[in-house]
Amino acid sequence: MHRILTSVICTLALMVTLGTSVVADEPSTESFQSERFLEIMQAVQDYHIDPPANQQMILSGVRALYETRESRPNSLSKQISALSSNEQFASFLDSCCKELVTPENEAQSCERFIKGMLSCVPGQASRLPAKEAKVRAQLEANRYVGIGIGLHKLDNGFPQINKSIFGGSGYEAGVRSKDLILEVNGSSTEGKSLGEVVDELRGEEGTEVTLVLQQPEQPTRTLTIKRQVTFIPTIEGTREVIPGRWEYFLEAAPQIAILKFIQIGPSTAHELKKIEVELRSRPLKGIVLDLKNAS
């Protein structure tokens, strides 16, 4: 059984390194600039496990530009395959810009070209606004800065907390599951989208946010909470005995353990090693790894 657990730890550690490449960028109000495209191309080359050739990315981007035209040159592939340096790529893209891009369609052309470039990257690479890329990086490193809550939207127009993470600053301050968030820093949340509320909740580590909360059928209460790094567990068991403490063994089959993977990240292998100590302290005949909800 120890060998099985060790093998699982090594496998999960490998899976952590095989994520899809994501290019961070700002929304599509930018101008059609070859320098920007070369930066994105280089980011794919630097961080993707199996990047396409630069020529292939340029070709895919240019073909996307020509989708709005009735025809495109037959020699595109041959022209681009002959390019090798960034200077040559930039010169070629500048010539495409002069032919295909107008001031009226510049932003749309830029977006179309980048989507075309990324369409040939294995794993469905995409670009994110810079602030979303920062949050994604925090989550992937399991060092998310916030108050440690999960939200969903109710029909009455207010967001509701569906999870207050044990050990997070929100939990320590008294935030609980089923709390409605009525206000964030004095601003009502009624009718706002989840994205808008999340933007108001986010902030730099060490800063504070003030919430007006309400449990169903209870009076409102106001909490001021400091944003901090929140550890988000990636493995759960069969049931939560007390907040933050999971039972992994089945009640009906007490020698069988189930590990439910919520996600797979840098902390997963470390969490598994800690769980191994507990599993090995009791009679154990088998382990079920539930990966259906892992991301």
PDB file of C-alpha atoms in Angstrom:
ATOM      1  CA  MET A   1       0.000   0.000   0.000  1.00  0.00           C
ATOM      2  CA  HIS A   2       2.915   2.350   0.717  1.00  0.00           C
ATOM      3  CA  ARG A   3       4.172   1.817  -2.847  1.00  0.00           C
ATOM      4  CA  ILE A   4       0.740   2.649  -4.234  1.00  0.00           C
ATOM      5  CA  LEU A   5       0.591   5.914  -2.292  1.00  0.00           C
ATOM      6  CA  THR A   6       4.137   6.835  -3.337  1.00  0.00           C
ATOM      7  CA  SER A   7       3.233   6.157  -6.972  1.00  0.00           C
ATOM      8  CA  VAL A   8       0.131   8.337  -6.685  1.00  0.00           C
ATOM      9  CA  ILE A   9       2.194  11.189  -5.194  1.00  0.00           C
ATOM     10  CA  CYS A  10       4.678  11.043  -8.078  1.00  0.00           C
ATOM     11  CA  THR A  11       1.882  10.891 -10.660  1.00  0.00           C
ATOM     12  CA  LEU A  12       0.114  13.915  -9.190  1.00  0.00           C
ATOM     13  CA  ALA A  13       3.355  15.875  -9.050  1.00  0.00           C
ATOM     14  CA  LEU A  14       3.768  15.215 -12.776  1.00  0.00           C
ATOM     15  CA  MET A  15       0.181  16.224 -13.537  1.00  0.00           C
ATOM     16  CA  VAL A  16       0.776  19.589 -11.869  1.00  0.00           C
ATOM     17  CA  THR A  17       3.434  20.398 -14.484  1.00  0.00           C
ATOM     18  CA  LEU A  18       1.225  19.606 -17.492  1.00  0.00           C
ATOM     19  CA  GLY A  19      -1.217  22.510 -17.329  1.00  0.00           C
ATOM     20  CA  THR A  20      -2.571  24.324 -20.363  1.00  0.00           C
ATOM     21  CA  SER A  21      -0.598  27.360 -21.452  1.00  0.00           C
ATOM     22  CA  VAL A  22      -2.397  30.620 -20.708  1.00  0.00           C
ATOM     23  CA  VAL A  23      -1.218  33.948 -22.066  1.00  0.00           C
ATOM     24  CA  ALA A  24      -2.014  36.974 -19.902  1.00  0.00           C
ATOM     25  CA  ASP A  25      -3.040  40.148 -21.687  1.00  0.00           C
ATOM     26  CA  GLU A  26      -5.378  43.102 -21.505  1.00  0.00           C
ATOM     27  CA  PRO A  27      -8.825  43.204 -23.183  1.00  0.00           C
ATOM     28  CA  SER A  28      -9.028  43.828 -26.914  1.00  0.00           C
ATOM     29  CA  THR A  29      -8.721  47.624 -27.168  1.00  0.00           C
ATOM     30  CA  GLU A  30      -5.103  47.427 -28.293  1.00  0.00           C
ATOM     31  CA  SER A  31      -3.576  48.377 -31.634  1.00  0.00           C
ATOM     32  CA  PHE A  32      -2.297  45.916 -34.194  1.00  0.00           C
ATOM     33  CA  GLN A  33       1.364  45.722 -33.154  1.00  0.00           C
ATOM     34  CA  SER A  34       3.793  43.033 -34.235  1.00  0.00           C
ATOM     35  CA  GLU A  35       5.774  43.446 -30.980  1.00  0.00           C
ATOM     36  CA  ARG A  36       2.761  42.331 -28.939  1.00  0.00           C
ATOM     37  CA  PHE A  37       2.248  39.252 -31.087  1.00  0.00           C
ATOM     38  CA  LEU A  38       5.910  38.278 -30.806  1.00  0.00           C
ATOM     39  CA  GLU A  39       5.688  38.582 -27.000  1.00  0.00           C
ATOM     40  CA  ILE A  40       2.708  36.217 -26.929  1.00  0.00           C
ATOM     41  CA  MET A  41       4.474  33.826 -29.278  1.00  0.00           C
ATOM     42  CA  GLN A  42       7.553  33.826 -27.038  1.00  0.00           C
ATOM     43  CA  ALA A  43       5.426  33.214 -23.935  1.00  0.00           C
ATOM     44  CA  VAL A  44       3.995  30.084 -25.565  1.00  0.00           C
ATOM     45  CA  GLN A  45       7.488  28.903 -26.479  1.00  0.00           C
ATOM     46  CA  ASP A  46       8.750  29.526 -22.935  1.00  0.00           C
ATOM     47  CA  TYR A  47       5.915  27.992 -20.928  1.00  0.00           C
ATOM     48  CA  HIS A  48       4.013  25.430 -23.010  1.00  0.00           C
ATOM     49  CA  ILE A  49       5.093  21.825 -22.714  1.00  0.00           C
ATOM     50  CA  ASP A  50       4.628  21.162 -26.459  1.00  0.00           C
ATOM     51  CA  PRO A  51       4.611  24.501 -28.329  1.00  0.00           C
ATOM     52  CA  PRO A  52       3.962  24.718 -32.065  1.00  0.00           C
ATOM     53  CA  ALA A  53       6.601  26.250 -34.331  1.00  0.00           C
ATOM     54  CA  ASN A  54       6.616  30.036 -34.504  1.00  0.00           C
ATOM     55  CA  GLN A  55       5.897  29.832 -38.225  1.00  0.00           C
ATOM     56  CA  GLN A  56       2.808  27.732 -37.529  1.00  0.00           C
ATOM     57  CA  MET A  57       1.472  30.277 -35.041  1.00  0.00           C
ATOM     58  CA  ILE A  58       2.040  33.178 -37.445  1.00  0.00           C
ATOM     59  CA  LEU A  59       0.360  31.245 -40.270  1.00  0.00           C
ATOM     60  CA  SER A  60      -2.691  30.462 -38.121  1.00  0.00           C
ATOM     61  CA  GLY A  61      -2.984  34.120 -37.121  1.00  0.00           C
ATOM     62  CA  VAL A  62      -2.722  35.432 -40.661  1.00  0.00           C
ATOM     63  CA  ARG A  63      -5.224  32.879 -41.935  1.00  0.00           C
ATOM     64  CA  ALA A  64      -7.650  34.144 -39.302  1.00  0.00           C
ATOM     65  CA  LEU A  65      -7.226  37.672 -40.688  1.00  0.00           C
ATOM     66  CA  TYR A  66      -8.032  36.466 -44.193  1.00  0.00           C
ATOM     67  CA  GLU A  67     -11.292  34.826 -43.008  1.00  0.00           C
ATOM     68  CA  THR A  68     -13.036  38.150 -43.662  1.00  0.00           C
ATOM     69  CA  ARG A  69     -11.729  38.189 -47.243  1.00  0.00           C
ATOM     70  CA  GLU A  70     -13.092  36.263 -50.185  1.00  0.00           C
ATOM     71  CA  SER A  71      -9.692  34.743 -50.926  1.00  0.00           C
ATOM     72  CA  ARG A  72      -6.148  34.591 -49.601  1.00  0.00           C
ATOM     73  CA  PRO A  73      -2.761  34.127 -51.311  1.00  0.00           C
ATOM     74  CA  ASN A  74      -1.836  30.531 -52.114  1.00  0.00           C
ATOM     75  CA  SER A  75       1.770  31.236 -51.159  1.00  0.00           C
ATOM     76  CA  LEU A  76       1.113  32.158 -47.509  1.00  0.00           C
ATOM     77  CA  SER A  77       2.461  28.930 -46.071  1.00  0.00           C
ATOM     78  CA  LYS A  78       5.569  29.053 -48.247  1.00  0.00           C
ATOM     79  CA  GLN A  79       6.251  32.708 -47.407  1.00  0.00           C
ATOM     80  CA  ILE A  80       5.949  32.179 -43.671  1.00  0.00           C
ATOM     81  CA  SER A  81       7.949  28.949 -43.591  1.00  0.00           C
ATOM     82  CA  ALA A  82      10.881  30.912 -45.018  1.00  0.00           C
ATOM     83  CA  LEU A  83      10.884  33.289 -42.043  1.00  0.00           C
ATOM     84  CA  SER A  84      13.190  32.544 -39.109  1.00  0.00           C
ATOM     85  CA  SER A  85      14.062  35.642 -37.053  1.00  0.00           C
ATOM     86  CA  ASN A  86      11.876  37.981 -35.022  1.00  0.00           C
ATOM     87  CA  GLU A  87      12.855  40.800 -37.343  1.00  0.00           C
ATOM     88  CA  GLN A  88      11.524  38.827 -40.315  1.00  0.00           C
ATOM     89  CA  PHE A  89       8.329  37.922 -38.459  1.00  0.00           C
ATOM     90  CA  ALA A  90       7.773  41.570 -37.501  1.00  0.00           C
ATOM     91  CA  SER A  91       8.382  42.797 -41.051  1.00  0.00           C
ATOM     92  CA  PHE A  92       5.935  40.237 -42.451  1.00  0.00           C
ATOM     93  CA  LEU A  93       3.259  41.157 -39.902  1.00  0.00           C
ATOM     94  CA  ASP A  94       3.702  44.858 -40.604  1.00  0.00           C
ATOM     95  CA  SER A  95       3.096  44.192 -44.296  1.00  0.00           C
ATOM     96  CA  CYS A  96      -0.045  42.202 -43.432  1.00  0.00           C
ATOM     97  CA  CYS A  97      -1.245  45.085 -41.290  1.00  0.00           C
ATOM     98  CA  LYS A  98      -0.908  47.544 -44.164  1.00  0.00           C
ATOM     99  CA  GLU A  99      -2.924  45.237 -46.425  1.00  0.00           C
ATOM    100  CA  LEU A 100      -5.626  43.916 -44.076  1.00  0.00           C
ATOM    101  CA  VAL A 101      -6.034  46.314 -41.149  1.00  0.00           C
ATOM    102  CA  THR A 102      -7.835  49.661 -41.155  1.00  0.00           C
ATOM    103  CA  PRO A 103      -8.317  52.123 -38.270  1.00  0.00           C
ATOM    104  CA  GLU A 104     -11.960  51.013 -38.108  1.00  0.00           C
ATOM    105  CA  ASN A 105     -11.205  47.275 -37.705  1.00  0.00           C
ATOM    106  CA  GLU A 106      -7.870  47.486 -35.876  1.00  0.00           C
ATOM    107  CA  ALA A 107      -9.031  46.199 -32.467  1.00  0.00           C
ATOM    108  CA  GLN A 108     -11.098  43.430 -34.043  1.00  0.00           C
ATOM    109  CA  SER A 109      -8.205  42.430 -36.304  1.00  0.00           C
ATOM    110  CA  CYS A 110      -5.857  42.273 -33.325  1.00  0.00           C
ATOM    111  CA  GLU A 111      -8.273  40.015 -31.424  1.00  0.00           C
ATOM    112  CA  ARG A 112      -8.831  37.822 -34.483  1.00  0.00           C
ATOM    113  CA  PHE A 113      -5.103  37.426 -35.115  1.00  0.00           C
ATOM    114  CA  ILE A 114      -4.326  36.450 -31.508  1.00  0.00           C
ATOM    115  CA  LYS A 115      -7.180  33.938 -31.404  1.00  0.00           C
ATOM    116  CA  GLY A 116      -5.869  32.487 -34.645  1.00  0.00           C
ATOM    117  CA  MET A 117      -2.338  32.225 -33.240  1.00  0.00           C
ATOM    118  CA  LEU A 118      -3.503  30.451 -30.105  1.00  0.00           C
ATOM    119  CA  SER A 119      -5.856  28.105 -31.945  1.00  0.00           C
ATOM    120  CA  CYS A 120      -2.909  25.941 -33.004  1.00  0.00           C
ATOM    121  CA  VAL A 121      -1.495  25.659 -29.461  1.00  0.00           C
ATOM    122  CA  PRO A 122      -2.242  22.239 -27.907  1.00  0.00           C
ATOM    123  CA  GLY A 123      -4.512  22.380 -24.866  1.00  0.00           C
ATOM    124  CA  GLN A 124      -6.778  25.237 -25.977  1.00  0.00           C
ATOM    125  CA  ALA A 125      -4.528  28.077 -24.831  1.00  0.00           C
ATOM    126  CA  SER A 126      -6.288  31.358 -24.141  1.00  0.00           C
ATOM    127  CA  ARG A 127      -5.383  34.808 -22.913  1.00  0.00           C
ATOM    128  CA  LEU A 128      -6.742  36.465 -19.814  1.00  0.00           C
ATOM    129  CA  PRO A 129      -7.013  40.031 -18.580  1.00  0.00           C
ATOM    130  CA  ALA A 130      -3.977  40.804 -16.421  1.00  0.00           C
ATOM    131  CA  LYS A 131      -5.977  40.829 -13.149  1.00  0.00           C
ATOM    132  CA  GLU A 132      -7.491  37.416 -13.941  1.00  0.00           C
ATOM    133  CA  ALA A 133      -4.061  36.017 -14.780  1.00  0.00           C
ATOM    134  CA  LYS A 134      -2.812  37.183 -11.378  1.00  0.00           C
ATOM    135  CA  VAL A 135      -5.659  35.379  -9.601  1.00  0.00           C
ATOM    136  CA  ARG A 136      -5.121  32.269 -11.741  1.00  0.00           C
ATOM    137  CA  ALA A 137      -1.444  32.224 -10.784  1.00  0.00           C
ATOM    138  CA  GLN A 138      -2.360  32.530  -7.100  1.00  0.00           C
ATOM    139  CA  LEU A 139      -4.820  29.649  -7.332  1.00  0.00           C
ATOM    140  CA  GLU A 140      -2.406  27.423  -9.234  1.00  0.00           C
ATOM    141  CA  ALA A 141       0.216  28.014  -6.539  1.00  0.00           C
ATOM    142  CA  ASN A 142      -2.474  27.571  -3.836  1.00  0.00           C
ATOM    143  CA  ARG A 143      -1.594  31.004  -2.450  1.00  0.00           C
ATOM    144  CA  TYR A 144      -4.854  32.794  -3.171  1.00  0.00           C
ATOM    145  CA  VAL A 145      -5.120  36.241  -1.586  1.00  0.00           C
ATOM    146  CA  GLY A 146      -8.636  36.940  -0.327  1.00  0.00           C
ATOM    147  CA  ILE A 147     -10.988  36.158   2.521  1.00  0.00           C
ATOM    148  CA  GLY A 148     -11.483  32.481   1.670  1.00  0.00           C
ATOM    149  CA  ILE A 149     -15.092  32.171   0.503  1.00  0.00           C
ATOM    150  CA  GLY A 150     -17.026  30.679  -2.405  1.00  0.00           C
ATOM    151  CA  LEU A 151     -20.118  32.395  -3.839  1.00  0.00           C
ATOM    152  CA  HIS A 152     -23.200  31.691  -5.891  1.00  0.00           C
ATOM    153  CA  LYS A 153     -26.077  33.949  -6.937  1.00  0.00           C
ATOM    154  CA  LEU A 154     -29.605  33.649  -5.534  1.00  0.00           C
ATOM    155  CA  ASP A 155     -32.805  34.532  -7.379  1.00  0.00           C
ATOM    156  CA  ASN A 156     -33.434  37.392  -4.946  1.00  0.00           C
ATOM    157  CA  GLY A 157     -30.491  39.283  -6.461  1.00  0.00           C
ATOM    158  CA  PHE A 158     -27.995  38.856  -3.618  1.00  0.00           C
ATOM    159  CA  PRO A 159     -24.867  36.675  -3.648  1.00  0.00           C
ATOM    160  CA  GLN A 160     -24.738  33.885  -1.074  1.00  0.00           C
ATOM    161  CA  ILE A 161     -21.682  32.247   0.448  1.00  0.00           C
ATOM    162  CA  ASN A 162     -21.720  28.536  -0.301  1.00  0.00           C
ATOM    163  CA  LYS A 163     -18.400  27.845   1.365  1.00  0.00           C
ATOM    164  CA  SER A 164     -16.299  29.554   4.017  1.00  0.00           C
ATOM    165  CA  ILE A 165     -12.898  27.885   3.942  1.00  0.00           C
ATOM    166  CA  PHE A 166     -11.673  26.691   7.316  1.00  0.00           C
ATOM    167  CA  GLY A 167      -8.588  28.658   8.331  1.00  0.00           C
ATOM    168  CA  GLY A 168      -9.309  31.547   5.975  1.00  0.00           C
ATOM    169  CA  SER A 169      -9.616  35.073   7.328  1.00  0.00           C
ATOM    170  CA  GLY A 170     -13.337  35.085   6.523  1.00  0.00           C
ATOM    171  CA  TYR A 171     -13.952  31.928   8.534  1.00  0.00           C
ATOM    172  CA  GLU A 172     -11.894  33.248  11.446  1.00  0.00           C
ATOM    173  CA  ALA A 173     -13.906  36.493  11.400  1.00  0.00           C
ATOM    174  CA  GLY A 174     -17.235  34.633  11.547  1.00  0.00           C
ATOM    175  CA  VAL A 175     -18.274  34.270   7.907  1.00  0.00           C
ATOM    176  CA  ARG A 176     -20.369  31.135   7.459  1.00  0.00           C
ATOM    177  CA  SER A 177     -21.989  29.109   4.720  1.00  0.00           C
ATOM    178  CA  LYS A 178     -25.436  30.431   3.654  1.00  0.00           C
ATOM    179  CA  ASP A 179     -24.562  34.024   4.604  1.00  0.00           C
ATOM    180  CA  LEU A 180     -26.030  36.551   2.191  1.00  0.00           C
ATOM    181  CA  ILE A 181     -23.657  39.379   1.270  1.00  0.00           C
ATOM    182  CA  LEU A 182     -25.818  42.495   1.368  1.00  0.00           C
ATOM    183  CA  GLU A 183     -23.046  45.108   1.126  1.00  0.00           C
ATOM    184  CA  VAL A 184     -19.344  45.299   0.316  1.00  0.00           C
ATOM    185  CA  ASN A 185     -17.578  48.400   1.658  1.00  0.00           C
ATOM    186  CA  GLY A 186     -20.889  50.253   1.970  1.00  0.00           C
ATOM    187  CA  SER A 187     -22.068  49.387  -1.554  1.00  0.00           C
ATOM    188  CA  SER A 188     -25.177  47.236  -1.992  1.00  0.00           C
ATOM    189  CA  THR A 189     -24.681  43.959  -3.882  1.00  0.00           C
ATOM    190  CA  GLU A 190     -28.327  43.656  -4.939  1.00  0.00           C
ATOM    191  CA  GLY A 191     -28.607  43.039  -8.665  1.00  0.00           C
ATOM    192  CA  LYS A 192     -24.850  42.950  -9.232  1.00  0.00           C
ATOM    193  CA  SER A 193     -23.260  40.085 -11.126  1.00  0.00           C
ATOM    194  CA  LEU A 194     -21.024  37.637  -9.303  1.00  0.00           C
ATOM    195  CA  GLY A 195     -18.074  39.015 -11.239  1.00  0.00           C
ATOM    196  CA  GLU A 196     -18.772  42.531  -9.985  1.00  0.00           C
ATOM    197  CA  VAL A 197     -19.064  41.347  -6.375  1.00  0.00           C
ATOM    198  CA  VAL A 198     -15.880  39.287  -6.649  1.00  0.00           C
ATOM    199  CA  ASP A 199     -14.019  42.321  -8.008  1.00  0.00           C
ATOM    200  CA  GLU A 200     -15.136  44.318  -4.953  1.00  0.00           C
ATOM    201  CA  LEU A 201     -14.048  41.537  -2.592  1.00  0.00           C
ATOM    202  CA  ARG A 202     -10.581  41.205  -4.113  1.00  0.00           C
ATOM    203  CA  GLY A 203      -7.654  43.319  -3.032  1.00  0.00           C
ATOM    204  CA  GLU A 204      -4.034  43.307  -1.992  1.00  0.00           C
ATOM    205  CA  GLU A 205      -2.802  41.158   0.881  1.00  0.00           C
ATOM    206  CA  GLY A 206      -3.147  42.980   4.214  1.00  0.00           C
ATOM    207  CA  THR A 207      -5.971  45.290   3.111  1.00  0.00           C
ATOM    208  CA  GLU A 208      -9.429  45.127   4.677  1.00  0.00           C
ATOM    209  CA  VAL A 209     -12.945  44.711   3.337  1.00  0.00           C
ATOM    210  CA  THR A 210     -16.169  45.373   5.276  1.00  0.00           C
ATOM    211  CA  LEU A 211     -19.186  43.134   4.644  1.00  0.00           C
ATOM    212  CA  VAL A 212     -22.791  43.326   5.756  1.00  0.00           C
ATOM    213  CA  LEU A 213     -23.970  39.711   6.079  1.00  0.00           C
ATOM    214  CA  GLN A 214     -27.189  37.960   6.966  1.00  0.00           C
ATOM    215  CA  GLN A 215     -28.046  34.370   7.729  1.00  0.00           C
ATOM    216  CA  PRO A 216     -31.575  33.315   6.640  1.00  0.00           C
ATOM    217  CA  GLU A 217     -34.183  34.645   9.086  1.00  0.00           C
ATOM    218  CA  GLN A 218     -31.466  36.296  11.210  1.00  0.00           C
ATOM    219  CA  PRO A 219     -30.528  39.969  11.821  1.00  0.00           C
ATOM    220  CA  THR A 220     -27.734  41.509   9.753  1.00  0.00           C
ATOM    221  CA  ARG A 221     -24.193  41.744  11.070  1.00  0.00           C
ATOM    222  CA  THR A 222     -21.148  43.712   9.917  1.00  0.00           C
ATOM    223  CA  LEU A 223     -17.665  42.216   9.704  1.00  0.00           C
ATOM    224  CA  THR A 224     -14.391  43.841   8.731  1.00  0.00           C
ATOM    225  CA  ILE A 225     -11.993  41.217   7.376  1.00  0.00           C
ATOM    226  CA  LYS A 226      -8.337  41.396   6.409  1.00  0.00           C
ATOM    227  CA  ARG A 227      -7.406  39.880   3.062  1.00  0.00           C
ATOM    228  CA  GLN A 228      -4.672  37.279   3.407  1.00  0.00           C
ATOM    229  CA  VAL A 229      -3.234  34.189   1.752  1.00  0.00           C
ATOM    230  CA  THR A 230      -5.774  31.388   2.043  1.00  0.00           C
ATOM    231  CA  PHE A 231      -4.787  27.747   1.768  1.00  0.00           C
ATOM    232  CA  ILE A 232      -7.418  25.861  -0.246  1.00  0.00           C
ATOM    233  CA  PRO A 233      -7.376  22.083   0.404  1.00  0.00           C
ATOM    234  CA  THR A 234      -7.383  20.007  -2.775  1.00  0.00           C
ATOM    235  CA  ILE A 235      -8.365  16.647  -1.210  1.00  0.00           C
ATOM    236  CA  GLU A 236     -11.462  15.781   0.798  1.00  0.00           C
ATOM    237  CA  GLY A 237     -12.680  12.575   2.389  1.00  0.00           C
ATOM    238  CA  THR A 238     -16.010  10.825   2.850  1.00  0.00           C
ATOM    239  CA  ARG A 239     -17.329  13.328   5.402  1.00  0.00           C
ATOM    240  CA  GLU A 240     -16.164  16.390   7.347  1.00  0.00           C
ATOM    241  CA  VAL A 241     -16.082  15.439  11.023  1.00  0.00           C
ATOM    242  CA  ILE A 242     -15.384  18.983  12.201  1.00  0.00           C
ATOM    243  CA  PRO A 243     -14.425  22.034  10.114  1.00  0.00           C
ATOM    244  CA  GLY A 244     -11.115  21.271   8.414  1.00  0.00           C
ATOM    245  CA  ARG A 245     -10.992  17.645   9.628  1.00  0.00           C
ATOM    246  CA  TRP A 246     -11.964  14.876   7.187  1.00  0.00           C
ATOM    247  CA  GLU A 247     -12.768  11.210   7.672  1.00  0.00           C
ATOM    248  CA  TYR A 248     -11.437   9.164   4.754  1.00  0.00           C
ATOM    249  CA  PHE A 249     -12.696   5.690   5.643  1.00  0.00           C
ATOM    250  CA  LEU A 250     -16.131   4.416   4.648  1.00  0.00           C
ATOM    251  CA  GLU A 251     -18.557   3.737   7.487  1.00  0.00           C
ATOM    252  CA  ALA A 252     -19.895   0.637   5.724  1.00  0.00           C
ATOM    253  CA  ALA A 253     -16.409  -0.634   4.849  1.00  0.00           C
ATOM    254  CA  PRO A 254     -14.002   0.778   7.477  1.00  0.00           C
ATOM    255  CA  GLN A 255     -10.891  -0.678   5.793  1.00  0.00           C
ATOM    256  CA  ILE A 256     -11.574   1.170   2.510  1.00  0.00           C
ATOM    257  CA  ALA A 257     -10.586   4.827   2.169  1.00  0.00           C
ATOM    258  CA  ILE A 258     -11.842   7.345  -0.388  1.00  0.00           C
ATOM    259  CA  LEU A 259      -9.842  10.409  -1.395  1.00  0.00           C
ATOM    260  CA  LYS A 260     -11.882  12.993  -3.296  1.00  0.00           C
ATOM    261  CA  PHE A 261      -9.713  15.320  -5.377  1.00  0.00           C
ATOM    262  CA  ILE A 262     -11.284  18.767  -5.756  1.00  0.00           C
ATOM    263  CA  GLN A 263      -8.396  19.992  -7.863  1.00  0.00           C
ATOM    264  CA  ILE A 264      -4.784  19.059  -8.537  1.00  0.00           C
ATOM    265  CA  GLY A 265      -2.195  21.677  -7.690  1.00  0.00           C
ATOM    266  CA  PRO A 266       1.250  22.240  -6.170  1.00  0.00           C
ATOM    267  CA  SER A 267       0.020  21.380  -2.658  1.00  0.00           C
ATOM    268  CA  THR A 268      -1.727  18.129  -3.624  1.00  0.00           C
ATOM    269  CA  ALA A 269       1.290  15.844  -3.267  1.00  0.00           C
ATOM    270  CA  HIS A 270       2.120  17.382   0.138  1.00  0.00           C
ATOM    271  CA  GLU A 271      -1.478  16.931   1.320  1.00  0.00           C
ATOM    272  CA  LEU A 272      -1.397  13.313   0.162  1.00  0.00           C
ATOM    273  CA  LYS A 273       1.745  12.631   2.170  1.00  0.00           C
ATOM    274  CA  LYS A 274       0.034  13.947   5.304  1.00  0.00           C
ATOM    275  CA  ILE A 275      -3.055  11.839   4.628  1.00  0.00           C
ATOM    276  CA  GLU A 276      -0.821   8.804   4.104  1.00  0.00           C
ATOM    277  CA  VAL A 277       0.301   9.003   7.743  1.00  0.00           C
ATOM    278  CA  GLU A 278      -3.299   8.779   8.900  1.00  0.00           C
ATOM    279  CA  LEU A 279      -4.205   5.982   6.489  1.00  0.00           C
ATOM    280  CA  ARG A 280      -1.230   3.876   7.538  1.00  0.00           C
ATOM    281  CA  SER A 281      -2.194   4.188  11.223  1.00  0.00           C
ATOM    282  CA  ARG A 282      -5.305   2.073  10.678  1.00  0.00           C
ATOM    283  CA  PRO A 283      -6.086  -1.266   8.964  1.00  0.00           C
ATOM    284  CA  LEU A 284      -6.290  -0.565   5.246  1.00  0.00           C
ATOM    285  CA  LYS A 285      -7.262  -2.883   2.397  1.00  0.00           C
ATOM    286  CA  GLY A 286      -7.863  -0.418  -0.405  1.00  0.00           C
ATOM    287  CA  ILE A 287      -7.994   3.210  -1.517  1.00  0.00           C
ATOM    288  CA  VAL A 288     -10.431   4.738  -3.989  1.00  0.00           C
ATOM    289  CA  LEU A 289      -9.192   7.866  -5.787  1.00  0.00           C
ATOM    290  CA  ASP A 290     -12.155   9.991  -6.860  1.00  0.00           C
ATOM    291  CA  LEU A 291     -10.901  12.291  -9.641  1.00  0.00           C
ATOM    292  CA  LYS A 292     -14.194  13.088 -11.358  1.00  0.00           C
ATOM    293  CA  ASN A 293     -14.327  16.667 -10.029  1.00  0.00           C
ATOM    294  CA  ALA A 294     -10.575  17.369 -10.194  1.00  0.00           C
ATOM    295  CA  SER A 295      -9.417  20.209 -12.410  1.00  0.00           C
TER     296      SER A 295
END
